[in-house]
Short mmCIF file of C-alpha atoms in Angstrom, two decimals:
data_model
loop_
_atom_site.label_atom_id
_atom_site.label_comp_id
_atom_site.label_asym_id
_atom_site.label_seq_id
_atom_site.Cartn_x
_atom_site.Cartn_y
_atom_site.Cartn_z
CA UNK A 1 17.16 0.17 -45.40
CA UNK A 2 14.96 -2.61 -46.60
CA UNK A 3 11.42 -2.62 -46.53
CA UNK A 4 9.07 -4.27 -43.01
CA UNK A 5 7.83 -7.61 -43.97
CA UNK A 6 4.62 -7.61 -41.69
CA UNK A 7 2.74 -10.33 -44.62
CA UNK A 8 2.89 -13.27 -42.36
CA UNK A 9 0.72 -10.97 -39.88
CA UNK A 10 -1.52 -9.64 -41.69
CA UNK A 11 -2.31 -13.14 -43.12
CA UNK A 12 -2.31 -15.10 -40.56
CA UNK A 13 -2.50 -14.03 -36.90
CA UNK A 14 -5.80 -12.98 -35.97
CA UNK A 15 -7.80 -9.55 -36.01
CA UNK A 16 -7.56 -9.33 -32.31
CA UNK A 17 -3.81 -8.03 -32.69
CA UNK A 18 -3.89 -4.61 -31.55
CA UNK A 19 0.03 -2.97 -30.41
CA UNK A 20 0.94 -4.20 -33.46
CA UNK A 21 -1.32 -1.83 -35.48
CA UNK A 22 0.35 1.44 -32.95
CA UNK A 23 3.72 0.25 -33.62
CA UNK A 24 3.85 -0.98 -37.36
CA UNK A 25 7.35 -2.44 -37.74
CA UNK A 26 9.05 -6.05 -36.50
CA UNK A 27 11.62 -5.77 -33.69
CA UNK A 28 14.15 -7.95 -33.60
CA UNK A 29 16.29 -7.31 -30.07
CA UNK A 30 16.09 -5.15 -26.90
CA UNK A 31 18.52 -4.00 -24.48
CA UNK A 32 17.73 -1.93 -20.95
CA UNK A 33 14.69 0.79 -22.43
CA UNK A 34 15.39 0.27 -26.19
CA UNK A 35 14.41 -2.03 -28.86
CA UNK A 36 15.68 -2.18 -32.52
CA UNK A 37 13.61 -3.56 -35.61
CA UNK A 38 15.33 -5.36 -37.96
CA UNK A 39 16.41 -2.70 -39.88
CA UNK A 40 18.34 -1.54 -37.00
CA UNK A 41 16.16 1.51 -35.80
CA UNK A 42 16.21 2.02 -32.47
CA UNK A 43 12.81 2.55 -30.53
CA UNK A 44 12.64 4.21 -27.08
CA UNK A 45 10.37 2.21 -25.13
CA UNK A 46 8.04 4.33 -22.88
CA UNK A 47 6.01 0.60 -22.74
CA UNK A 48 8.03 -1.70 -20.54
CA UNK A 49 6.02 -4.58 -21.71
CA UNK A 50 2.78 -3.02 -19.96
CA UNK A 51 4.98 -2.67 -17.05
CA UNK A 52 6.03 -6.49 -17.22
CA UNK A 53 9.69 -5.28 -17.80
CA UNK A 54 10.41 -2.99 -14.51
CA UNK A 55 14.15 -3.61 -15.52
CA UNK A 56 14.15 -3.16 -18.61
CA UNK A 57 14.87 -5.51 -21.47
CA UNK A 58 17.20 -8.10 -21.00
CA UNK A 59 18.22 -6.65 -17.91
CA UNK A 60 22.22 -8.20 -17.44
CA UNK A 61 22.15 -9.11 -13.76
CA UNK A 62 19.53 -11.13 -14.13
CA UNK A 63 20.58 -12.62 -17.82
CA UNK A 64 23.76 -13.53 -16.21
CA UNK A 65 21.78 -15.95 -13.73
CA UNK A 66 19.24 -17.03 -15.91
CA UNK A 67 21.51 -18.55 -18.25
CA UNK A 68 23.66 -20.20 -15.69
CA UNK A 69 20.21 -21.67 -14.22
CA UNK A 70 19.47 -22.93 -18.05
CA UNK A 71 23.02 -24.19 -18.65
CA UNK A 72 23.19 -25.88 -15.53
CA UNK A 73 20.34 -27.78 -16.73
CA UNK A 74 17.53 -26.21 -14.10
CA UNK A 75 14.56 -27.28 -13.74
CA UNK A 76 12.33 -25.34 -15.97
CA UNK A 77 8.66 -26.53 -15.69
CA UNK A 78 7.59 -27.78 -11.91
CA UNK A 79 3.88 -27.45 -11.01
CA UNK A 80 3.46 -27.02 -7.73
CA UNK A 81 6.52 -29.21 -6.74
CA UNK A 82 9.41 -28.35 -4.73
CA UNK A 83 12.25 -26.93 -6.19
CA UNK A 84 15.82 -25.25 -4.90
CA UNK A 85 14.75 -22.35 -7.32
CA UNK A 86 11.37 -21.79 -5.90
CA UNK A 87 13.12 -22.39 -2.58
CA UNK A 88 15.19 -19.44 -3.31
CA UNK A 89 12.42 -17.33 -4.66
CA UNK A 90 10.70 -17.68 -1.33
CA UNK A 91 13.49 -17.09 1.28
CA UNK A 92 13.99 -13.67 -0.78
CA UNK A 93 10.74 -12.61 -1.29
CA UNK A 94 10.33 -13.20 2.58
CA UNK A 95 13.86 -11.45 3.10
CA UNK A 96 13.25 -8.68 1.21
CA UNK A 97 9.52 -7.78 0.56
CA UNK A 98 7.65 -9.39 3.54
CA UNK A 99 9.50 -9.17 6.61
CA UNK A 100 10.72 -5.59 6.32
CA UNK A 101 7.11 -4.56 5.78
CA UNK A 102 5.98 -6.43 8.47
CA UNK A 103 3.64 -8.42 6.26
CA UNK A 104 2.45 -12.03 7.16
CA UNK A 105 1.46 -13.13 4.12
CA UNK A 106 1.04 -16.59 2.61
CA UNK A 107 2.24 -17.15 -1.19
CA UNK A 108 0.27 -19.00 -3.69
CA UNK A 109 1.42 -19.44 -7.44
CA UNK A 110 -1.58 -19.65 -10.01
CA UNK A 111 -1.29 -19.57 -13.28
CA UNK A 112 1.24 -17.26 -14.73
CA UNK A 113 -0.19 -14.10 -15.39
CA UNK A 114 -2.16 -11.24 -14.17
CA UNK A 115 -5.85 -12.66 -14.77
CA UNK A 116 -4.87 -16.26 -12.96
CA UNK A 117 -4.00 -13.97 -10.07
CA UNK A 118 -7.42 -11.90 -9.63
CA UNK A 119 -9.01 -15.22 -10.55
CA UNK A 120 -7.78 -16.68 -7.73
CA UNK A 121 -8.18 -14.48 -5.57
CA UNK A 122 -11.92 -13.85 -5.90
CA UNK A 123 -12.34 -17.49 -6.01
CA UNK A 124 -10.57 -17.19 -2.80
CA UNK A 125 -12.56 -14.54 -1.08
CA UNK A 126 -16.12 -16.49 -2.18
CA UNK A 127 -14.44 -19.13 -0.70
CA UNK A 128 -13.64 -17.74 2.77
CA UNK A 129 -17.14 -15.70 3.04
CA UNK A 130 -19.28 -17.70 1.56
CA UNK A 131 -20.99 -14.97 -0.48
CA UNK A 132 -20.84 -14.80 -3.96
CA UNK A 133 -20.92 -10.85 -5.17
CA UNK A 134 -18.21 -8.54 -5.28
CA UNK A 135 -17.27 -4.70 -5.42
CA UNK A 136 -15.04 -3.07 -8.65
CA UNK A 137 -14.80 0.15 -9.21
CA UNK A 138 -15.38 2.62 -12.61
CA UNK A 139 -12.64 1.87 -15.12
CA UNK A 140 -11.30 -0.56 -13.57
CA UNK A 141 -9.48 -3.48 -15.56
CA UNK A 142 -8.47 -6.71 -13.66
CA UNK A 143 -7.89 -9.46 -16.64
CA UNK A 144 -9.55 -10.87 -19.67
CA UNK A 145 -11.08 -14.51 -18.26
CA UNK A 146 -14.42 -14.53 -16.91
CA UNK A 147 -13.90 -13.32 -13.50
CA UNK A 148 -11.50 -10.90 -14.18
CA UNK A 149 -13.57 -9.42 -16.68
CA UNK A 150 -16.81 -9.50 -14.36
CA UNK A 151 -15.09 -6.78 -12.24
CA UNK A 152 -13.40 -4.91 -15.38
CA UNK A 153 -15.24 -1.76 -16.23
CA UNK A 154 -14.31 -1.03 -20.01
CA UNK A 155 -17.58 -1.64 -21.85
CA UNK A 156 -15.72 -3.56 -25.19
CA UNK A 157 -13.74 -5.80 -23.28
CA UNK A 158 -16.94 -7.23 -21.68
CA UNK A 159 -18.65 -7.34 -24.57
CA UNK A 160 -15.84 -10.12 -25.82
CA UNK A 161 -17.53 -12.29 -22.70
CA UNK A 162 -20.26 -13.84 -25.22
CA UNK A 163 -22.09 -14.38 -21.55
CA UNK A 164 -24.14 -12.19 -18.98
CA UNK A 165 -21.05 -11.01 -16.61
CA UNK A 166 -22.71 -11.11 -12.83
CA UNK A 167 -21.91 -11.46 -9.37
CA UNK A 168 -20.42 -7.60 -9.72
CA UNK A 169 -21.50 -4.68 -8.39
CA UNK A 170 -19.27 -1.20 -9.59
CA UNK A 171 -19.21 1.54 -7.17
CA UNK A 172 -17.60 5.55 -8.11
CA UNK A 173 -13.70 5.15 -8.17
CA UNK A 174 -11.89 8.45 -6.27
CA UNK A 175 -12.84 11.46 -8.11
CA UNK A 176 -15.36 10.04 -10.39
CA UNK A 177 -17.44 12.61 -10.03
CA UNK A 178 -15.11 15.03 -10.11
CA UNK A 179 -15.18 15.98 -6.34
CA UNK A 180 -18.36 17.17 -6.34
CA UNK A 181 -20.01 13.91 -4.43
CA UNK A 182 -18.78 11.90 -1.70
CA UNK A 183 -17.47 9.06 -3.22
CA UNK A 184 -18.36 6.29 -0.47
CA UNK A 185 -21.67 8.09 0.50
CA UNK A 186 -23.49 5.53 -1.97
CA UNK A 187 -21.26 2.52 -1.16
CA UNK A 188 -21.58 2.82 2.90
CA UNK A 189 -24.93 3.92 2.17
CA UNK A 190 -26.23 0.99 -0.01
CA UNK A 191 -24.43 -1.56 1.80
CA UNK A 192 -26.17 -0.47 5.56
CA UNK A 193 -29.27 -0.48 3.51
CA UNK A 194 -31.40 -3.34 3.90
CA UNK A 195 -33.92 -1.97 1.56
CA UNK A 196 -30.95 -1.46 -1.45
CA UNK A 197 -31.07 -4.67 -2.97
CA UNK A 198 -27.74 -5.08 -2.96
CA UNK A 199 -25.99 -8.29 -1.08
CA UNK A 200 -23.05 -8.55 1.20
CA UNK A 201 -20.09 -8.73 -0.58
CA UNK A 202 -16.98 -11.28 -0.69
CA UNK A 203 -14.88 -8.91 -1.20
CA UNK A 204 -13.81 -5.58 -3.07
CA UNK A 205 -11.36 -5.62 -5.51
CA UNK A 206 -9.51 -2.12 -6.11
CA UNK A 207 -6.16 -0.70 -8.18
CA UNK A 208 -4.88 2.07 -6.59
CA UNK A 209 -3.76 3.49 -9.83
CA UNK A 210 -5.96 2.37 -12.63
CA UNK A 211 -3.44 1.81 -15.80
CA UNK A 212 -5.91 0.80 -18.37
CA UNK A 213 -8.47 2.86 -16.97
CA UNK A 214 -6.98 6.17 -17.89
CA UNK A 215 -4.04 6.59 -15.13
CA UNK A 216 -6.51 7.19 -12.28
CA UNK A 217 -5.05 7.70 -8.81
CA UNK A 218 -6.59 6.86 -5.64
CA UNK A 219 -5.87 9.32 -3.00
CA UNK A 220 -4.06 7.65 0.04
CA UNK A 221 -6.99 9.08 2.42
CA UNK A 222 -9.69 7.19 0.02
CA UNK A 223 -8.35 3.81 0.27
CA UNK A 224 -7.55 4.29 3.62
CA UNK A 225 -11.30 4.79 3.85
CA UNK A 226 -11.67 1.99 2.15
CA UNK A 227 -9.98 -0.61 4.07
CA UNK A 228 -11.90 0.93 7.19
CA UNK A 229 -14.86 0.33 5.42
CA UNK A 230 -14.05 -3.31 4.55
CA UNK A 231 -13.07 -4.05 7.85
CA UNK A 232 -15.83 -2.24 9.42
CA UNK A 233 -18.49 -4.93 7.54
CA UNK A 234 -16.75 -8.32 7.38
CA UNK A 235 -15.81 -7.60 3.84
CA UNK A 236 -12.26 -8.60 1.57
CA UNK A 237 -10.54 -6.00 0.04
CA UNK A 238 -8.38 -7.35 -2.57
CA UNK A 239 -5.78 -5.24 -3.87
CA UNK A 240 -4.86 -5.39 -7.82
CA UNK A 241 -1.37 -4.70 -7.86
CA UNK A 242 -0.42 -6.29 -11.12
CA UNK A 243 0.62 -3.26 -13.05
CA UNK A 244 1.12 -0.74 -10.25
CA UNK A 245 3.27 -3.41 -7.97
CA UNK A 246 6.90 -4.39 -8.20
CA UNK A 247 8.19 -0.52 -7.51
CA UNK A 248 6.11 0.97 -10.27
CA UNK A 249 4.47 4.00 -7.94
CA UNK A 250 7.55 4.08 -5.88
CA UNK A 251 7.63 1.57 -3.04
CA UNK A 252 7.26 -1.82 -3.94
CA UNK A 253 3.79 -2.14 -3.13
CA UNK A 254 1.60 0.58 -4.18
CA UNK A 255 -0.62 0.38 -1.49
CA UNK A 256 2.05 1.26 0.81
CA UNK A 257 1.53 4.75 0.42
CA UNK A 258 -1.79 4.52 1.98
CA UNK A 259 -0.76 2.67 5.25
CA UNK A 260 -2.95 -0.34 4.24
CA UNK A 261 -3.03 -4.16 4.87
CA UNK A 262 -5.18 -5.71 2.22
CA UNK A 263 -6.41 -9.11 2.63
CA UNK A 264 -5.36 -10.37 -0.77
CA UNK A 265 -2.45 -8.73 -3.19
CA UNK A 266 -2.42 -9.74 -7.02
CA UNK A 267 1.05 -9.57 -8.52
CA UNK A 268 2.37 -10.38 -11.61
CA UNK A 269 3.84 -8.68 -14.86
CA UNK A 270 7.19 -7.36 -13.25
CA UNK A 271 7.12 -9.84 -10.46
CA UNK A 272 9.58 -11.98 -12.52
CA UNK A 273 11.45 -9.10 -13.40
CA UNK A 274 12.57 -10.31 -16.81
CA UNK A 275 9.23 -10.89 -18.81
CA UNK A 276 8.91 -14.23 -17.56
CA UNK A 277 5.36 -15.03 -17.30
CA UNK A 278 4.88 -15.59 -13.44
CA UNK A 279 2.07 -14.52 -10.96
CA UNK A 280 1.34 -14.80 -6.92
CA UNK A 281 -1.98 -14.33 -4.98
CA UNK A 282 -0.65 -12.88 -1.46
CA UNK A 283 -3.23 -13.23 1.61
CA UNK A 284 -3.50 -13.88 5.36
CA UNK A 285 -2.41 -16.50 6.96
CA UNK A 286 -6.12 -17.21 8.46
CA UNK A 287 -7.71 -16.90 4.66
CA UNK A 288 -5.78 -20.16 3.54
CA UNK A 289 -8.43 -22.81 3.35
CA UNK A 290 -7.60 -23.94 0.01
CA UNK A 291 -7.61 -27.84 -0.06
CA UNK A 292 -4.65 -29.29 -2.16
CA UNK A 293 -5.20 -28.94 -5.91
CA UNK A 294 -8.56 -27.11 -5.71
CA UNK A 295 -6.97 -24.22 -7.44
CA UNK A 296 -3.93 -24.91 -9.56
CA UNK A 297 -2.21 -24.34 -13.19
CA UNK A 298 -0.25 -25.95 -15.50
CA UNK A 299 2.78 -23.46 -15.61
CA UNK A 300 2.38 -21.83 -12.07
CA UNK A 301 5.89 -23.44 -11.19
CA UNK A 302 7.69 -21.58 -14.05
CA UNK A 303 11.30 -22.01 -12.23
CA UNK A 304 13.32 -19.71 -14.81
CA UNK A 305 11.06 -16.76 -13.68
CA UNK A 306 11.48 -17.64 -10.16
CA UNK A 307 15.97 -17.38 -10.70
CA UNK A 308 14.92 -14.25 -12.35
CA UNK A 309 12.58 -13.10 -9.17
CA UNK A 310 15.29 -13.99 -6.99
CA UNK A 311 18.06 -12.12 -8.43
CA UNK A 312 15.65 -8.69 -8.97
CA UNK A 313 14.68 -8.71 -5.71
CA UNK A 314 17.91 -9.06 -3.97
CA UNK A 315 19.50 -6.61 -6.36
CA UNK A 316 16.76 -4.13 -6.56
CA UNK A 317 14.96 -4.18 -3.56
CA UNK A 318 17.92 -4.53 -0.65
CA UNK A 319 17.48 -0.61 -0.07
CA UNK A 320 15.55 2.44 -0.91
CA UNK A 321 17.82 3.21 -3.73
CA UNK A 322 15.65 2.14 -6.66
CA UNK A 323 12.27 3.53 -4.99
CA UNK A 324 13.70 6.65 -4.20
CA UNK A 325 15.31 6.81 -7.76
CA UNK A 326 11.71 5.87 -9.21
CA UNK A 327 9.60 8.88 -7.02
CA UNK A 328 12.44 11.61 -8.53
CA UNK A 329 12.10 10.49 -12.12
CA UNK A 330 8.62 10.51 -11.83
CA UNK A 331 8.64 13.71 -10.45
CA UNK A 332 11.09 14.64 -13.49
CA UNK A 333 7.95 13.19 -15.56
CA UNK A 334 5.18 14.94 -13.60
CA UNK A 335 7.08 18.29 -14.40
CA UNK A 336 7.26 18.12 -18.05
CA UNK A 337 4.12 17.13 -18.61
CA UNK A 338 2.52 19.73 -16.34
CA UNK A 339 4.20 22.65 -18.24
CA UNK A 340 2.69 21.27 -21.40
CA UNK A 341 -0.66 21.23 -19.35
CA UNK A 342 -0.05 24.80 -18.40
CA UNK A 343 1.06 25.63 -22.23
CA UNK A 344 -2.03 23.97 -23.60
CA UNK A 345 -4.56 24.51 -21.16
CA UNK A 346 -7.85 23.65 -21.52
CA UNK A 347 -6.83 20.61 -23.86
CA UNK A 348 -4.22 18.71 -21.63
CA UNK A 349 -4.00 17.76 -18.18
CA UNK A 350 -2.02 15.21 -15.92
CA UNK A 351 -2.10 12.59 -13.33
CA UNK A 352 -0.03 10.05 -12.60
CA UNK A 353 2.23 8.30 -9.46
CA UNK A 354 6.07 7.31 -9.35
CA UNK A 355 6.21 6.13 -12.94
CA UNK A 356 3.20 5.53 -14.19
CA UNK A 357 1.96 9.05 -15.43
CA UNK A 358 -0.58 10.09 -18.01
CA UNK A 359 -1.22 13.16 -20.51
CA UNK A 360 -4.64 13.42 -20.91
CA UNK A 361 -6.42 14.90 -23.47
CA UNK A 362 -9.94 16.93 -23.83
CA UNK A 363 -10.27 15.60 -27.71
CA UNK A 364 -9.79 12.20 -26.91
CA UNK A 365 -8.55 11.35 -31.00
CA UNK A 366 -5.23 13.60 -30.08
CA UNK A 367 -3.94 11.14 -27.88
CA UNK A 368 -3.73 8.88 -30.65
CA UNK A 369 -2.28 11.23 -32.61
CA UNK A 370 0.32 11.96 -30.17
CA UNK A 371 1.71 8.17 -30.10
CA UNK A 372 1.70 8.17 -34.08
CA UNK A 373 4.06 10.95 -34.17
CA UNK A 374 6.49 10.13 -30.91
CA UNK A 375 6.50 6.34 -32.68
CA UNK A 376 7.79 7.86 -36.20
CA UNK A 377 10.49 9.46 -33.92
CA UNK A 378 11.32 6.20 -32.02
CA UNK A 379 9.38 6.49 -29.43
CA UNK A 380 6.92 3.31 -27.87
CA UNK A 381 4.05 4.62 -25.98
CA UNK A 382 0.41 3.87 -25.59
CA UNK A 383 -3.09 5.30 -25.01
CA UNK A 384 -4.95 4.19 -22.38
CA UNK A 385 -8.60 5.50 -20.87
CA UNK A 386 -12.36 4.78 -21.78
CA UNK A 387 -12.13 6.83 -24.97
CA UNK A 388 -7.94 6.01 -25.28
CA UNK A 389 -7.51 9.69 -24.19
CA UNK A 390 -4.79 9.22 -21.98
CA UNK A 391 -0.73 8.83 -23.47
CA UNK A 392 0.40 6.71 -20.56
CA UNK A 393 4.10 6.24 -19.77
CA UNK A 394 5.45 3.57 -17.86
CA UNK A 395 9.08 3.13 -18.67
CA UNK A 396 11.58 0.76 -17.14
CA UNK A 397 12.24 1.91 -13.62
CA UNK A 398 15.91 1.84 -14.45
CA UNK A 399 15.79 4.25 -17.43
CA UNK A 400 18.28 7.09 -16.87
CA UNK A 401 17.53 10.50 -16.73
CA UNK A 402 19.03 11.28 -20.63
CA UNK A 403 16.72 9.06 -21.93
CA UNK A 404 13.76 10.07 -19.77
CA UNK A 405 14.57 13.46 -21.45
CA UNK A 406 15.01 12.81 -24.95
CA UNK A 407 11.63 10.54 -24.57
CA UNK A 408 10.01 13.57 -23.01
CA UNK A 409 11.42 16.08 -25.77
CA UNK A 410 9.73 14.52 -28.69
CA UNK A 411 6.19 13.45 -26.78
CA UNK A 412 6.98 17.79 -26.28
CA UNK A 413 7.37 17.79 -29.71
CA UNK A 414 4.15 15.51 -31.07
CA UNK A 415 2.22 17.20 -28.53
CA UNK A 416 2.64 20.89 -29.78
CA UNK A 417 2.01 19.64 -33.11
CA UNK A 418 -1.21 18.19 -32.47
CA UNK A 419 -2.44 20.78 -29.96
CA UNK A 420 -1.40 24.01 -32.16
#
């Protein structure tokens, strides 16, 4: 074994770097959930790219077609033009997502990733209603540009604005006060209000599992509540279903659970299912009053991540196979970490949906600790919460049930050792 040259980092790519720090070595290739540095140690990746990688790495079905799209000499960068891949890329996504859901959706393509989306669509919803504020929630986290951070929650990320943040309003998220208020007694109440200062809203703007925000689920009775509320008033809701779309809860939207139509949908991250940078605003046919070119982006007709789309889709998402797969290995996930919740109790709990589940810890410094110790035995996983309490997972949907296991064995492992 040689010694990790990290020099050219340290030197010269910027403070903001932060996985990096976590994860102190240089990786050099991936295949399905594992990556390998370039010494040739092999890391289990609990990570998925942030969920960007519901396929896992370099996923061979849709390698195969990606490089006979390249080598055919594909298009590669398109705007907004037309193009036989983003042909393709429609007709399946209609196939295959829309129809069988019984969604009537239009498509547009921002810019390529998660914050274009959101952007959009509460440009969108401002747009359609004419009003200008609009409802987040506690911990939520929608994106890092200006609107996306306006309805983010997490205190240090706003802080990075430079500017006042406005034209937000948060309300309680489900369970925020730990069942012990009403959650929507303030919101209905405030908005029927005429005396509560607070506007009319555009729109609300909701995860239904916050990721960043510590692994927070919304029970399917509170956002059905939700959308009544919304529709009750004349108001948006906007689902965020960057992280938790694509199949990562179970079905492929995670609102689906709930028996909700939101207005708008934000996708991206696994959308492309490769790692391809690629994003879609979803909304109602009667919401699309865009003029031509009044929203656009440079690299919102990426056509390699639409070949990739295609392919994922048609492969993945032609049957309940994969969701069904995803709900029993989360399950599998769910039931190791509650018996280390019931060995440690009082200083771990859980939560989580599908595969996106969280360890959460009363001394917020031992999640940290926890991800130090399953990355020195080749492990990836991150913290995630207000305080970075949380050890979320969120491996590749395809990742079998041997590695789930020896993944879960030494986060076991870490966690005994830091608890004891």
């Amino acid at each position: 074994m040689t010694n990790i040259d990290m020099k050219i980092f340290e030197s010269l790519e910027s403070e903001v770097r932060s996985y990096i720090r976590g994860w102190p070595t240089v990786f050099k290739s991936a295949s399905g959930s594992w990556l390998r540095d370039e010494n040739g140690r092999e890391y289990l990746d609990f990570f998925a790219g942030a969920g960007s990688l519901n396929y896992g790495h370099n996923n061979p079905v849709l390698k195969s077609a990606l490089v006979d799209y390249i080598v055919g000499d594909g298009i590669t960068h398109g705007l907004d033009m037309a193009t036989v891949a983003k042909r393709e890329f429609l007709h399946a996504f209609e196939d295959t997502i829309l129809k069988p859901r019984g969604l009537d959706y239009k498509v547009q393509f921002p810019g390529p990733t998660g914050t274009n989306t959101v952007e959009a669509a509460l440009k969108l919803a401002r747009k359609v209603t004419g009003r200008s504020s609009i409802i987040n929630f506690t911990n939520a986290f929608h994106g890092m540009t200006l609107g996306a951070l306006s309805v983010t929650g997490n205190s240090m990320k706003r802080a990075g604005a430079g500017i006042p943040l406005v034209h937000a309003t948060p309300m309680p998220f489900d369970n925020y006060f730990d069942g012990v208020t009403e959650d929507f007694h303030w919101f209905s109440r405030v908005l029927d209000d005429s005396g509560s200062s607070l506007n009319r809203p555009a729109a609300v703007i909701v995860e239904t599992v916050q990721g960043e925000g510590g692994v927070n689920v919304a029970r399917p009775e509170w956002l059905r509540a939700l959308a009544d509320l919304c529709a009750e008033r004349d108001i948006l809701l906007i689902v965020d279903d960057v992280q938790m779309g694509c199949g990562r809860t179970g079905p492929f939207f995670s609102f689906e659970v709930a028996g909700i139509t939101p207005d708008i949908v934000c996708l991206s991250k696994s959308i492309s299912g490769y790692g391809l940078p690629m994003a879609l605003t979803l909304f109602k046919r009667d919401l699309d009053v865009w003029g031509p070119g009044e929203h656009n982006g440079t690299f919102r007709g990426n056509n390699p991540a639409f070949v990739t789309s295609k392919v994922a889709l048609e492969h993945y998402w032609s049957d309940d196979k994969l969701q069904e797969s995803t709900v029993r290995k989360g399950d599998k996930v769910r039931q190791a970490f509650t018996e280390l919740a019931q060995r440690f109790d009082g200083s771990v709990s859980t939560r989580g949906r599908g595969l996106v589940q969280g360890l959460v810890f009363e001394e917020p410094e031992r999640a940290g600790k926890v991800c130090k110790l399953a990355f020195d035995e080749g492990v990836l996983a991150e913290t995630s919460g207000p305080s970075d309490e949380v050890v979320k997972l969120l491996p590749a949907l395809t990742i079998t049930d041997e590695e789930l296991d020896h993944g879960l064995a030494i986060l076991a492992d870490a966690t005994a050792k830091v608890c004891s």
